[in-house]
PDB file of C-alpha atoms in Angstrom:
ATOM      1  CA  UNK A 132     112.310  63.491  68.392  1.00 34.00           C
ATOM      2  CA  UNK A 133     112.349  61.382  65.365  1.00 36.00           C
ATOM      3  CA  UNK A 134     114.394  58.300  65.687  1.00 36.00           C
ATOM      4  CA  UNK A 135     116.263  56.785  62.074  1.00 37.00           C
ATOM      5  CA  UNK A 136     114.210  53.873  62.317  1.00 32.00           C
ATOM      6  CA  UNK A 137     110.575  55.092  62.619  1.00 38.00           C
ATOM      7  CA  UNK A 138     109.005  55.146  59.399  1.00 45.00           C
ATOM      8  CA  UNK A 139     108.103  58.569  57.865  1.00 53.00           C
ATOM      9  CA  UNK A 140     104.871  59.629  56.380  1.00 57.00           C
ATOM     10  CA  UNK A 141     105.344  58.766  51.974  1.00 64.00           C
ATOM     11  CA  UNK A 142     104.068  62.541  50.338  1.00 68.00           C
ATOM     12  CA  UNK A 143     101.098  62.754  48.530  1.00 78.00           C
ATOM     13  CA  UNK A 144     101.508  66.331  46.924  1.00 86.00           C
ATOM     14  CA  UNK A 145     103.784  68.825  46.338  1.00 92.00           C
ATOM     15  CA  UNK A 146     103.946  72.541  48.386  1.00 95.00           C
ATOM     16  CA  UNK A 147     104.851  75.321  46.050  1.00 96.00           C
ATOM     17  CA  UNK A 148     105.574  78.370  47.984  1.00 98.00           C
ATOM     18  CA  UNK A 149     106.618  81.972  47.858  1.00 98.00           C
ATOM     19  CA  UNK A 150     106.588  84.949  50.413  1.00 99.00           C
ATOM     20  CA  UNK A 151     107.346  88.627  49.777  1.00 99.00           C
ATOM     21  CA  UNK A 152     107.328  91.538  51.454  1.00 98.00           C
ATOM     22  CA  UNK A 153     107.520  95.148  50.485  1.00 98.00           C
ATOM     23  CA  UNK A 154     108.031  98.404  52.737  1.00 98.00           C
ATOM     24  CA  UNK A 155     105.289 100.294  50.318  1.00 98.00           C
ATOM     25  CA  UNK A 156     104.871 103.373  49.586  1.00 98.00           C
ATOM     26  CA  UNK A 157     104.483 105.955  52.294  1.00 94.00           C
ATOM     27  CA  UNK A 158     106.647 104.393  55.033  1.00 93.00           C
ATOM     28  CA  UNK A 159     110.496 105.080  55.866  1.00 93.00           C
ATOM     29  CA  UNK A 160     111.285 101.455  57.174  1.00 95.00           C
ATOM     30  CA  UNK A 161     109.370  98.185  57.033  1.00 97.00           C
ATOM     31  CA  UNK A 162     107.758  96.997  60.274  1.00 97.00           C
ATOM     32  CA  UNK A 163     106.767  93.655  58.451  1.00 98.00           C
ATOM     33  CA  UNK A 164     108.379  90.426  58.226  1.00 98.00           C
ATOM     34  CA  UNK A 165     107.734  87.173  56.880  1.00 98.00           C
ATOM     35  CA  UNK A 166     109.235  83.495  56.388  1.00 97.00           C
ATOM     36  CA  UNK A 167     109.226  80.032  54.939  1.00 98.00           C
ATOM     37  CA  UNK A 168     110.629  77.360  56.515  1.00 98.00           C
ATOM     38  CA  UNK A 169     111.194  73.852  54.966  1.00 96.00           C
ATOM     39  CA  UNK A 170     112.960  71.771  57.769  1.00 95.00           C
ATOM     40  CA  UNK A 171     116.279  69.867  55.809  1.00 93.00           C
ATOM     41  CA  UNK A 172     115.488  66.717  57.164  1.00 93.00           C
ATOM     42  CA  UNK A 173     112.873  64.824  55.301  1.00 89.00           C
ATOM     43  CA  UNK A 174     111.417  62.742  58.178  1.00 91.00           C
ATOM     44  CA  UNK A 175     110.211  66.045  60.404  1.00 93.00           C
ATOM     45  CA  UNK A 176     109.172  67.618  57.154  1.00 92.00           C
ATOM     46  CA  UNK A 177     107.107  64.633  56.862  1.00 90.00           C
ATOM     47  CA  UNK A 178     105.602  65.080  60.540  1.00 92.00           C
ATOM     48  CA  UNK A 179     105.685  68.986  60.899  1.00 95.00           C
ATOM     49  CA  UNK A 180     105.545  70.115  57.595  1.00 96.00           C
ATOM     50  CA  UNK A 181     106.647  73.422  56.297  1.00 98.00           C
ATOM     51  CA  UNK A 182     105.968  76.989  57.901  1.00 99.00           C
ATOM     52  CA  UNK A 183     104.779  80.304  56.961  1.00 99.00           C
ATOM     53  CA  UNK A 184     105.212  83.048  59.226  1.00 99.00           C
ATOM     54  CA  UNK A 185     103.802  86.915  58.426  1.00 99.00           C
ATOM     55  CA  UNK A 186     104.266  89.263  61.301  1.00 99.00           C
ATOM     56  CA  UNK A 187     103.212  92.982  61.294  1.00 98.00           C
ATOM     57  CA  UNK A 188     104.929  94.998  63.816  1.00 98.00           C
ATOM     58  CA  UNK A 189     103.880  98.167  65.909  1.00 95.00           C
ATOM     59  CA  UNK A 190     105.957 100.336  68.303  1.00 88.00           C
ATOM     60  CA  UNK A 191     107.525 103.529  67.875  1.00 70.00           C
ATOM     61  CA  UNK A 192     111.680 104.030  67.232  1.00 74.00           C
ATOM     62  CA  UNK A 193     112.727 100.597  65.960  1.00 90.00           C
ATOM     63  CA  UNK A 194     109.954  98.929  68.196  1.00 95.00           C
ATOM     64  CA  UNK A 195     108.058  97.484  65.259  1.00 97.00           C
ATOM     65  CA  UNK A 196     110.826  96.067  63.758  1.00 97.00           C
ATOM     66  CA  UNK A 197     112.527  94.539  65.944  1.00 98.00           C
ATOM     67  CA  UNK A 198     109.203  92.951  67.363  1.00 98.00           C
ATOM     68  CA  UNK A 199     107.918  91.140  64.315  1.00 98.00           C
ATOM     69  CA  UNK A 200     111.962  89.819  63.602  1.00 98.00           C
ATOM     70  CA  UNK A 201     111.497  88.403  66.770  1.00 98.00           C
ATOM     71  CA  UNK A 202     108.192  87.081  66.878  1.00 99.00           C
ATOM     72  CA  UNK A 203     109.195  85.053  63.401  1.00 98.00           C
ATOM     73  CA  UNK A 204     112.217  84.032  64.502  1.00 98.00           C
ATOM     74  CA  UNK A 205     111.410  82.815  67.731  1.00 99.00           C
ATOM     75  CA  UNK A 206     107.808  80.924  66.042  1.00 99.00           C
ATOM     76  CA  UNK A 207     109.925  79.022  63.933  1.00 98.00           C
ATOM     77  CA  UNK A 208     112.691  78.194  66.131  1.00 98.00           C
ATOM     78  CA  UNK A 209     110.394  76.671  68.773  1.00 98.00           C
ATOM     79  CA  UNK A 210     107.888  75.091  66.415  1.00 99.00           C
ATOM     80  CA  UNK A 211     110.427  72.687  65.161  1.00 98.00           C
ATOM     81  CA  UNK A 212     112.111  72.436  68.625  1.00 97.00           C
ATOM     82  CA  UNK A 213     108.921  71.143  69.835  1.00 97.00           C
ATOM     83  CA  UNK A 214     107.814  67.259  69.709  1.00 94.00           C
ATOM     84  CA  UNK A 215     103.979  68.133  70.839  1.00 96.00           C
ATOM     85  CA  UNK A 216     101.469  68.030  68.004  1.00 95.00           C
ATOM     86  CA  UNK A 217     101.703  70.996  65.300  1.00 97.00           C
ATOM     87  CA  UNK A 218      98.631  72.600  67.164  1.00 97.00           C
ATOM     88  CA  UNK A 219     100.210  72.946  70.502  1.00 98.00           C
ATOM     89  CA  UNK A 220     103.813  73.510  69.464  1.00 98.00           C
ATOM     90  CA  UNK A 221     102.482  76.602  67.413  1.00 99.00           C
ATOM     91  CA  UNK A 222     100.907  77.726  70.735  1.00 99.00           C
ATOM     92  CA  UNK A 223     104.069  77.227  72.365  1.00 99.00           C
ATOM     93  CA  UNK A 224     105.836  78.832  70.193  1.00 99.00           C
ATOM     94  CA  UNK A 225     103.613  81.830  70.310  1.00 99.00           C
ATOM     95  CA  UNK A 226     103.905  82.117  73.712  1.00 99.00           C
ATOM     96  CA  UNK A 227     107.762  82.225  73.750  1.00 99.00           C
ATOM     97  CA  UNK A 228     107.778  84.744  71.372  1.00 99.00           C
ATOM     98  CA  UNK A 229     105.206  86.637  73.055  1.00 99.00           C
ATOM     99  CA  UNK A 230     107.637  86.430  76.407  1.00 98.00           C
ATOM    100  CA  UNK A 231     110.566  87.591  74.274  1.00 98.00           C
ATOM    101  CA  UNK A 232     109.106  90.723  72.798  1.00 98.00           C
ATOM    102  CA  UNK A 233     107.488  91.772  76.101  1.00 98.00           C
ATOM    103  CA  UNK A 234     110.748  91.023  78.385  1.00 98.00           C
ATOM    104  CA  UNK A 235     112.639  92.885  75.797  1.00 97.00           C
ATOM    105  CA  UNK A 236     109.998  96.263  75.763  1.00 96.00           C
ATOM    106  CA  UNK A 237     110.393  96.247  79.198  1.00 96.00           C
ATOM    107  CA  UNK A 238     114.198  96.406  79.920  1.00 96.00           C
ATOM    108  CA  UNK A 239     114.651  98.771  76.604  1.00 95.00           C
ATOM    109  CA  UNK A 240     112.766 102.285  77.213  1.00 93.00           C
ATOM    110  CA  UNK A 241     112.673 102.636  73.772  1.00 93.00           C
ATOM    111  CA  UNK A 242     110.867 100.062  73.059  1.00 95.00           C
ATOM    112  CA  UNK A 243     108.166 100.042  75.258  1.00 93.00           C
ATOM    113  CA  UNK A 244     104.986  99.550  73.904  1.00 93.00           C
ATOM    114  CA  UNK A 245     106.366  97.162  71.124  1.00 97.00           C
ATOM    115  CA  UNK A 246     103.757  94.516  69.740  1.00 98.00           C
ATOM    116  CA  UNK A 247     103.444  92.982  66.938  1.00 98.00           C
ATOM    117  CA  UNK A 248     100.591  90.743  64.881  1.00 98.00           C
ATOM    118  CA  UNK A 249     101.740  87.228  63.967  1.00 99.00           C
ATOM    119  CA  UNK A 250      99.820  84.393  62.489  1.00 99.00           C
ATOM    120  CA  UNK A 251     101.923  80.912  61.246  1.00 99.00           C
ATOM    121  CA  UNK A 252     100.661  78.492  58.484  1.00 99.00           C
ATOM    122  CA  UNK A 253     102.095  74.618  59.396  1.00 99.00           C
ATOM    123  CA  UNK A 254     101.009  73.076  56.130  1.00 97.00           C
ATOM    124  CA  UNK A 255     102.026  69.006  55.392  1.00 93.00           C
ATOM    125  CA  UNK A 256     100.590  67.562  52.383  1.00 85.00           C
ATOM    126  CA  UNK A 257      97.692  66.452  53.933  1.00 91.00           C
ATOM    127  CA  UNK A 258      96.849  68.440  56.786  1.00 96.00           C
ATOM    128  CA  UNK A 259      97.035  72.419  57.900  1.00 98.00           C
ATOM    129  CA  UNK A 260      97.370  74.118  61.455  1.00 98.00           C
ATOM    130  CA  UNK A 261      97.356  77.373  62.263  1.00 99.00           C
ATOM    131  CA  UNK A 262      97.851  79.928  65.263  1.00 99.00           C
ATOM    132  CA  UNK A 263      97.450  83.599  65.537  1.00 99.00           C
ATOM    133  CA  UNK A 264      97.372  86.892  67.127  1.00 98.00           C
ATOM    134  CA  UNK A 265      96.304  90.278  65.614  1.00 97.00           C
ATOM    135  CA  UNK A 266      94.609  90.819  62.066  1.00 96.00           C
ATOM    136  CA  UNK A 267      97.097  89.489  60.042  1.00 98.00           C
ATOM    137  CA  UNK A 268      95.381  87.236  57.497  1.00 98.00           C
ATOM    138  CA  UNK A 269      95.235  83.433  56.089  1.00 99.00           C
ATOM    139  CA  UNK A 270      92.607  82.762  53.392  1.00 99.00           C
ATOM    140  CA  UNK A 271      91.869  79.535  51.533  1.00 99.00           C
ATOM    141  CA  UNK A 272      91.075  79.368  47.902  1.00 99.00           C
ATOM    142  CA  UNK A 273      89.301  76.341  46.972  1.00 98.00           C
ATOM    143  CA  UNK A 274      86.645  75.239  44.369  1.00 96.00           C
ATOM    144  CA  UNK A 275      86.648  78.988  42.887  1.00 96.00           C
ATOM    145  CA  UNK A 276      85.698  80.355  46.360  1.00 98.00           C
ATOM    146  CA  UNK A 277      87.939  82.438  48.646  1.00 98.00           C
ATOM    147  CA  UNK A 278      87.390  81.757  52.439  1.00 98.00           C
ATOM    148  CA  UNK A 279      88.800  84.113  55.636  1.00 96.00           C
ATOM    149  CA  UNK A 280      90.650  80.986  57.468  1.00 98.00           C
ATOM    150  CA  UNK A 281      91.346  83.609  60.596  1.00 97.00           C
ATOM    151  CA  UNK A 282      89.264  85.849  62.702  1.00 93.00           C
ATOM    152  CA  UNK A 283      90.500  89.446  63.182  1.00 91.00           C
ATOM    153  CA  UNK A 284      91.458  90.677  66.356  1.00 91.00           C
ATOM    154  CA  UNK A 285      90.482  93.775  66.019  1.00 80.00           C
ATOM    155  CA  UNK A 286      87.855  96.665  67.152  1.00 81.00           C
ATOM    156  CA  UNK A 287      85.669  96.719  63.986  1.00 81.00           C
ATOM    157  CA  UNK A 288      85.541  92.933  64.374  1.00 79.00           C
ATOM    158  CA  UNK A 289      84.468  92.988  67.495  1.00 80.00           C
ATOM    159  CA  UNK A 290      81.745  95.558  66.134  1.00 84.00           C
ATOM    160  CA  UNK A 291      80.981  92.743  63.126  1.00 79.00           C
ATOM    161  CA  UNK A 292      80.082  89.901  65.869  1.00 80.00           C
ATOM    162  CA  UNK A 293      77.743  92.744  67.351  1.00 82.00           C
ATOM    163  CA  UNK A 294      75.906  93.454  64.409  1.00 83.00           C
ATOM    164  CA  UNK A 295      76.666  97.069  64.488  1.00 84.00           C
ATOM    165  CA  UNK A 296      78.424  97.059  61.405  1.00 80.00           C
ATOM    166  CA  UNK A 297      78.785  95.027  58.218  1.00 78.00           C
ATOM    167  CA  UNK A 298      81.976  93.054  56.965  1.00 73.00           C
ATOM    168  CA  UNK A 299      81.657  95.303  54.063  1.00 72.00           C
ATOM    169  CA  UNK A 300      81.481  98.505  55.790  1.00 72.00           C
ATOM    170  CA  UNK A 301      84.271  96.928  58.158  1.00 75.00           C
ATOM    171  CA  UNK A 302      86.476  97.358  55.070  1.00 73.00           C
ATOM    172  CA  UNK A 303      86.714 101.249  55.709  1.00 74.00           C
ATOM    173  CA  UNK A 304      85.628 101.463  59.302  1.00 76.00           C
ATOM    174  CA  UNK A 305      87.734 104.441  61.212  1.00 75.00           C
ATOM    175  CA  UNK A 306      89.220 101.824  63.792  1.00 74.00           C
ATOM    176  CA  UNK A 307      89.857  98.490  61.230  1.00 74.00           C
ATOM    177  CA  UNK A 308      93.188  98.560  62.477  1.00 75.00           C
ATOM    178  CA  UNK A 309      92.973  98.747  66.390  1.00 84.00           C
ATOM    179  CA  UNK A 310      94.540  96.012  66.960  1.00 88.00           C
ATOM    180  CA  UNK A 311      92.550  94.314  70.322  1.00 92.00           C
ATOM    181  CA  UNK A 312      95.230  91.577  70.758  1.00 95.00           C
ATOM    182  CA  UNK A 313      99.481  90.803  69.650  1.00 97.00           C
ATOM    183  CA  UNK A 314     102.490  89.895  70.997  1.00 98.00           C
ATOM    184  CA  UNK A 315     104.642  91.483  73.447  1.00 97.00           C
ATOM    185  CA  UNK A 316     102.227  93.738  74.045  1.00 96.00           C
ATOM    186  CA  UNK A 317     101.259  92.076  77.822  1.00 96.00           C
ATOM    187  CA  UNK A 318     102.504  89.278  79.967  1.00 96.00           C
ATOM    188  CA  UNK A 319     100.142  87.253  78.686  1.00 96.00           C
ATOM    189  CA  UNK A 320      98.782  86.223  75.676  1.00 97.00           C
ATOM    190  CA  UNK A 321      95.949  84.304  74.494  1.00 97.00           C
ATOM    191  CA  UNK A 322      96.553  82.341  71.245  1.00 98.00           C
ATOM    192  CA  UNK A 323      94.147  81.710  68.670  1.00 98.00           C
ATOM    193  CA  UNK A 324      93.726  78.328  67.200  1.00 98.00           C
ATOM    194  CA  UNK A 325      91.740  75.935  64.605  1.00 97.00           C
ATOM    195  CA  UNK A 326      89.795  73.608  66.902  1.00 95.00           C
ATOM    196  CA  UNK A 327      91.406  70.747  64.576  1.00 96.00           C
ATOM    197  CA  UNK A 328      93.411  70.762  62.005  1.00 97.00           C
ATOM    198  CA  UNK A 329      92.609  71.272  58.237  1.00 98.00           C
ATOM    199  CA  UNK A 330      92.231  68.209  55.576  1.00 96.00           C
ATOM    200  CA  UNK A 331      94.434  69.376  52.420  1.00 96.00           C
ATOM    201  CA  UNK A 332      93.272  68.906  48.800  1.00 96.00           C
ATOM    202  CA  UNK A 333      95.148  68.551  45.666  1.00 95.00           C
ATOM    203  CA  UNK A 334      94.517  72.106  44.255  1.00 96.00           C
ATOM    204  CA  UNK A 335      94.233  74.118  47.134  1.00 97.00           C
ATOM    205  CA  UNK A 336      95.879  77.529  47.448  1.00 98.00           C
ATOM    206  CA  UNK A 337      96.712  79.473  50.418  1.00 99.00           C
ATOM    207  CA  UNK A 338      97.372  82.994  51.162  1.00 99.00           C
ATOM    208  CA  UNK A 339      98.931  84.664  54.404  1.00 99.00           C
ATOM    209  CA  UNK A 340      99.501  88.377  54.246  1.00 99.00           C
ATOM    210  CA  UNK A 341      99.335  91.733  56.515  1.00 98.00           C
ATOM    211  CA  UNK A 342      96.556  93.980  56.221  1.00 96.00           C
ATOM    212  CA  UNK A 343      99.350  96.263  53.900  1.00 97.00           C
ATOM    213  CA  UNK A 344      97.596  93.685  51.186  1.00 98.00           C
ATOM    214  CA  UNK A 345      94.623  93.381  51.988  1.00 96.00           C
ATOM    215  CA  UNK A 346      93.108  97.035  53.011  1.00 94.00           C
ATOM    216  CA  UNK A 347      93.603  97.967  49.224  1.00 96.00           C
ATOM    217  CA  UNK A 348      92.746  94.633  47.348  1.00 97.00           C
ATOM    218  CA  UNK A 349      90.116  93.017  47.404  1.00 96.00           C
ATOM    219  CA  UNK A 350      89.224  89.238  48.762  1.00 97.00           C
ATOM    220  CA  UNK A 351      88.328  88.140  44.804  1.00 98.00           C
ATOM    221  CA  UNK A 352      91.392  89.676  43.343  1.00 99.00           C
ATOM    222  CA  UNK A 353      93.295  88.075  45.525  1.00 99.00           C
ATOM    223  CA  UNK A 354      91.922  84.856  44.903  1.00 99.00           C
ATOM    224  CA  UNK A 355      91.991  85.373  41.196  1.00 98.00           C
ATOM    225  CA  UNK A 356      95.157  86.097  41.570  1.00 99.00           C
ATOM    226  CA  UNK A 357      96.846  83.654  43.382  1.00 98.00           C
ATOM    227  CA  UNK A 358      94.644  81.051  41.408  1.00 96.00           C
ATOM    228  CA  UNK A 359      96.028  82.053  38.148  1.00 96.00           C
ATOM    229  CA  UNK A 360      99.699  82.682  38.308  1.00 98.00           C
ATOM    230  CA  UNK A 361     102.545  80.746  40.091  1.00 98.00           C
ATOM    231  CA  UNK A 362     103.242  81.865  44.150  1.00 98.00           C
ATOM    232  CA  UNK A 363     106.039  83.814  43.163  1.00 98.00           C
ATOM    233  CA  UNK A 364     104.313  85.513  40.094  1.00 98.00           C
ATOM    234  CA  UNK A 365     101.465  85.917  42.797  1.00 99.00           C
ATOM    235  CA  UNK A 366     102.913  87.638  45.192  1.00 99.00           C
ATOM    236  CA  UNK A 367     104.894  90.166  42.809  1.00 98.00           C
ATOM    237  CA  UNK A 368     101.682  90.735  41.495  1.00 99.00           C
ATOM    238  CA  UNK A 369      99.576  91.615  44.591  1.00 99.00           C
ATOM    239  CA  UNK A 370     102.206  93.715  46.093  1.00 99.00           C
ATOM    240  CA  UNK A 371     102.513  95.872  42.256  1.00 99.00           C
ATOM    241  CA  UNK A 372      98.498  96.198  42.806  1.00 99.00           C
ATOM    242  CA  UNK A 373      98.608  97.573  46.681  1.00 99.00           C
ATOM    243  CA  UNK A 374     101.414 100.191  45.655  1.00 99.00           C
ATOM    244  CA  UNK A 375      99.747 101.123  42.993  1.00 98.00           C
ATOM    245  CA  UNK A 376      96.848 101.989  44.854  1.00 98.00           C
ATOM    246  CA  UNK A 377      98.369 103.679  46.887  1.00 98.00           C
ATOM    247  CA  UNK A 378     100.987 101.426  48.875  1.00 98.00           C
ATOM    248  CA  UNK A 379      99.989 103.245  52.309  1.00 94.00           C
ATOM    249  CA  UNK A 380     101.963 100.423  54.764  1.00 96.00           C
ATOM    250  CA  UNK A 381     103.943  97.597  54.367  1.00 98.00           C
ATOM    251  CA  UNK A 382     102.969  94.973  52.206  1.00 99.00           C
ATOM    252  CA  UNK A 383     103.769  91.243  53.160  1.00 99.00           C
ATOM    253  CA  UNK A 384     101.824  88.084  51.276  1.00 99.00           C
ATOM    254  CA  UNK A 385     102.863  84.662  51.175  1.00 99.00           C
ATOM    255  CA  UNK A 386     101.289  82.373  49.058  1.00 99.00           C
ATOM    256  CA  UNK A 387     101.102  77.938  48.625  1.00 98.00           C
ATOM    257  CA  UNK A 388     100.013  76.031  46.243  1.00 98.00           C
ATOM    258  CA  UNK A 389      99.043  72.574  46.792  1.00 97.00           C
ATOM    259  CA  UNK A 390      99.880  70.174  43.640  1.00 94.00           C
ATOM    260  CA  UNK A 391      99.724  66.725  42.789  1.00 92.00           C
ATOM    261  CA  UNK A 392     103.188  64.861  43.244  1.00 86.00           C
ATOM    262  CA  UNK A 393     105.583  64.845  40.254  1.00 79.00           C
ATOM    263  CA  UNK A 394     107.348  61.695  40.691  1.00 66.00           C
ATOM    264  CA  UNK A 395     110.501  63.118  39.039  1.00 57.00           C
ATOM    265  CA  UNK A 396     110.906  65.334  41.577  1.00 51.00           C
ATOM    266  CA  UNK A 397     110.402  63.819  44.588  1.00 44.00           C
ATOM    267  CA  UNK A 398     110.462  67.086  47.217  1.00 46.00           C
ATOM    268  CA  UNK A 399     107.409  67.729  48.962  1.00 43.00           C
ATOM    269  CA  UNK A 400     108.394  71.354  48.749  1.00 45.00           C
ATOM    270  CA  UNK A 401     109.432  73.101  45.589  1.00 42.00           C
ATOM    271  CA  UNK A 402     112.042  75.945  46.462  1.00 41.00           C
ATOM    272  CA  UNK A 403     110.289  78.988  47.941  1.00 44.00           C
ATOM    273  CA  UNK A 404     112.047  82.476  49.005  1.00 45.00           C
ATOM    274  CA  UNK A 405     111.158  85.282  51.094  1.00 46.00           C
ATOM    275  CA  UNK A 406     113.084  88.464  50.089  1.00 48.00           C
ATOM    276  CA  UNK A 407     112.883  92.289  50.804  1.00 46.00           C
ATOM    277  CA  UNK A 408     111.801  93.971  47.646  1.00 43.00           C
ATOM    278  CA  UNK A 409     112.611  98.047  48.057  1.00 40.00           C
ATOM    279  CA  UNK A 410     110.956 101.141  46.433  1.00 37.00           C
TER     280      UNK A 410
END
């Protein structure tokens, strides 16, 4: 809880940030979801920072759908309910989703088997946490270099840590999208974490987005294009290149830039939106 009196953390940057998501090309509904959220009040902003969700769902019927609403819903909801550390509320958060989606898949016949990936972004202005479950993706573009911030949970990752087949043959490996591990797929779940949390930088950009993105673009052309145009600009712009290759699933990206603090306007996070964008 934060109490009127304690004194909150003075910004050093601004958070520009946009999220899209797009049901492709070849699919009747879209089983992704994503989210920003900037809390109103300044002082947990301050402490929690802002949050970017991505979830990719999987279950047959409305399974899918309903499972990644949830899991983004319910992340963001308990993150912010939460007075542990960002690290630890994120697991929490995770795991009451995780209970939510399961519970529900088992009292609805319909929707058994539902799952869905999820990975959540807390950024502040001078630190980043993250959690996650399933292969959906957060990179880091910094210095002119592109870096995989998460560790897929997936079969042809599993074969990558083995040495039985490259990250570059990974790319078009027959299982690259067994997913090994998601939510609401078992009682339990077992939440991945950063081991601490990331120091920011003036400059920094980030990307979050479903494998709808990146199966069909490439890990430069995303950096060069996040690098080079503004988060929203971004995002329309990787989304147009996935459907035009093809648009095969749902495309969902997300995208922050980290900037140096305009004193004029004195928000640590410039407005951001998160819209459906059809056929």
């Amino acid at each position: 809880m934060f109490w009127p009196w304690q004194n909150s953390r003075k910004p050093t940057c601004e958070l520009d940030a946009s999220l899209l998501t797009n049901i492709g090309c070849c699919r009747d509904t879209n089983e992704d979801a994503g989210q920003i959220i900037r809390p109103a009040d300044s002082r947990v902003l301050a402490e929690k920072g802002m949050l970017m969700i991505v979830a990719d769902g999987m279950g047959g019927c409305e399974g899918g759908e309903i499972a990644s609403q949830l899991a983004i819903q319910i992340v963001g909801q308990s993150y912010y309910a939460n007075d542990s550390e960002a690290s630890a509320a994120l697991v929490s958060a995770f795991t009451k989703a995780n209970d939510a989606i399961h519970r529900l898949s088992l009292e609805r016949p319909d929707l058994k088997g539902m799952g869905t990936t999820c990975t959540a972004l807390a950024l502040r202005d001078d630190l980043a946490w993250v959690a996650y479950v399933g292969d959906t993706r957060l990179y880091l573009i910094r210095n002119g270099g592109i870096y995989r911030m998460v560790e897929d949970h997936s079969a042809v990752m599993e074969l990558v840590k083995q040495g039985v087949v490259s990250l570059h043959d990974a790319r078009h490996h027959a299982d690259r999208n067994v997913i090994l591990r998601a939510l609401g797929t078992h009682e339990q779940i077992s939440v991945a974490t950063w081991n601490a949390p990331l120091p920011v930088r003036i400059g920094d950009q980030f990307v979050l987005c479903s494998d709808g993105l990146y199966d069909l673009v490439e890990d430069e052309e995303i950096r060069d294009t996040a690098c080079t145009r503004t988060p929203d600009v971004a995002c329309s712009a990787l989304i147009a290149m996935a459907r035009e290759r093809g648009g095969s699933d749902n495309i969902t990206v997300g995208v922050v830039h980290v900037s140096p603090l305009q004193t004029t306007r004195p928000q640590v996070v410039r407005e951001t939106r998160a819209v459906e964008v059809t056929r």
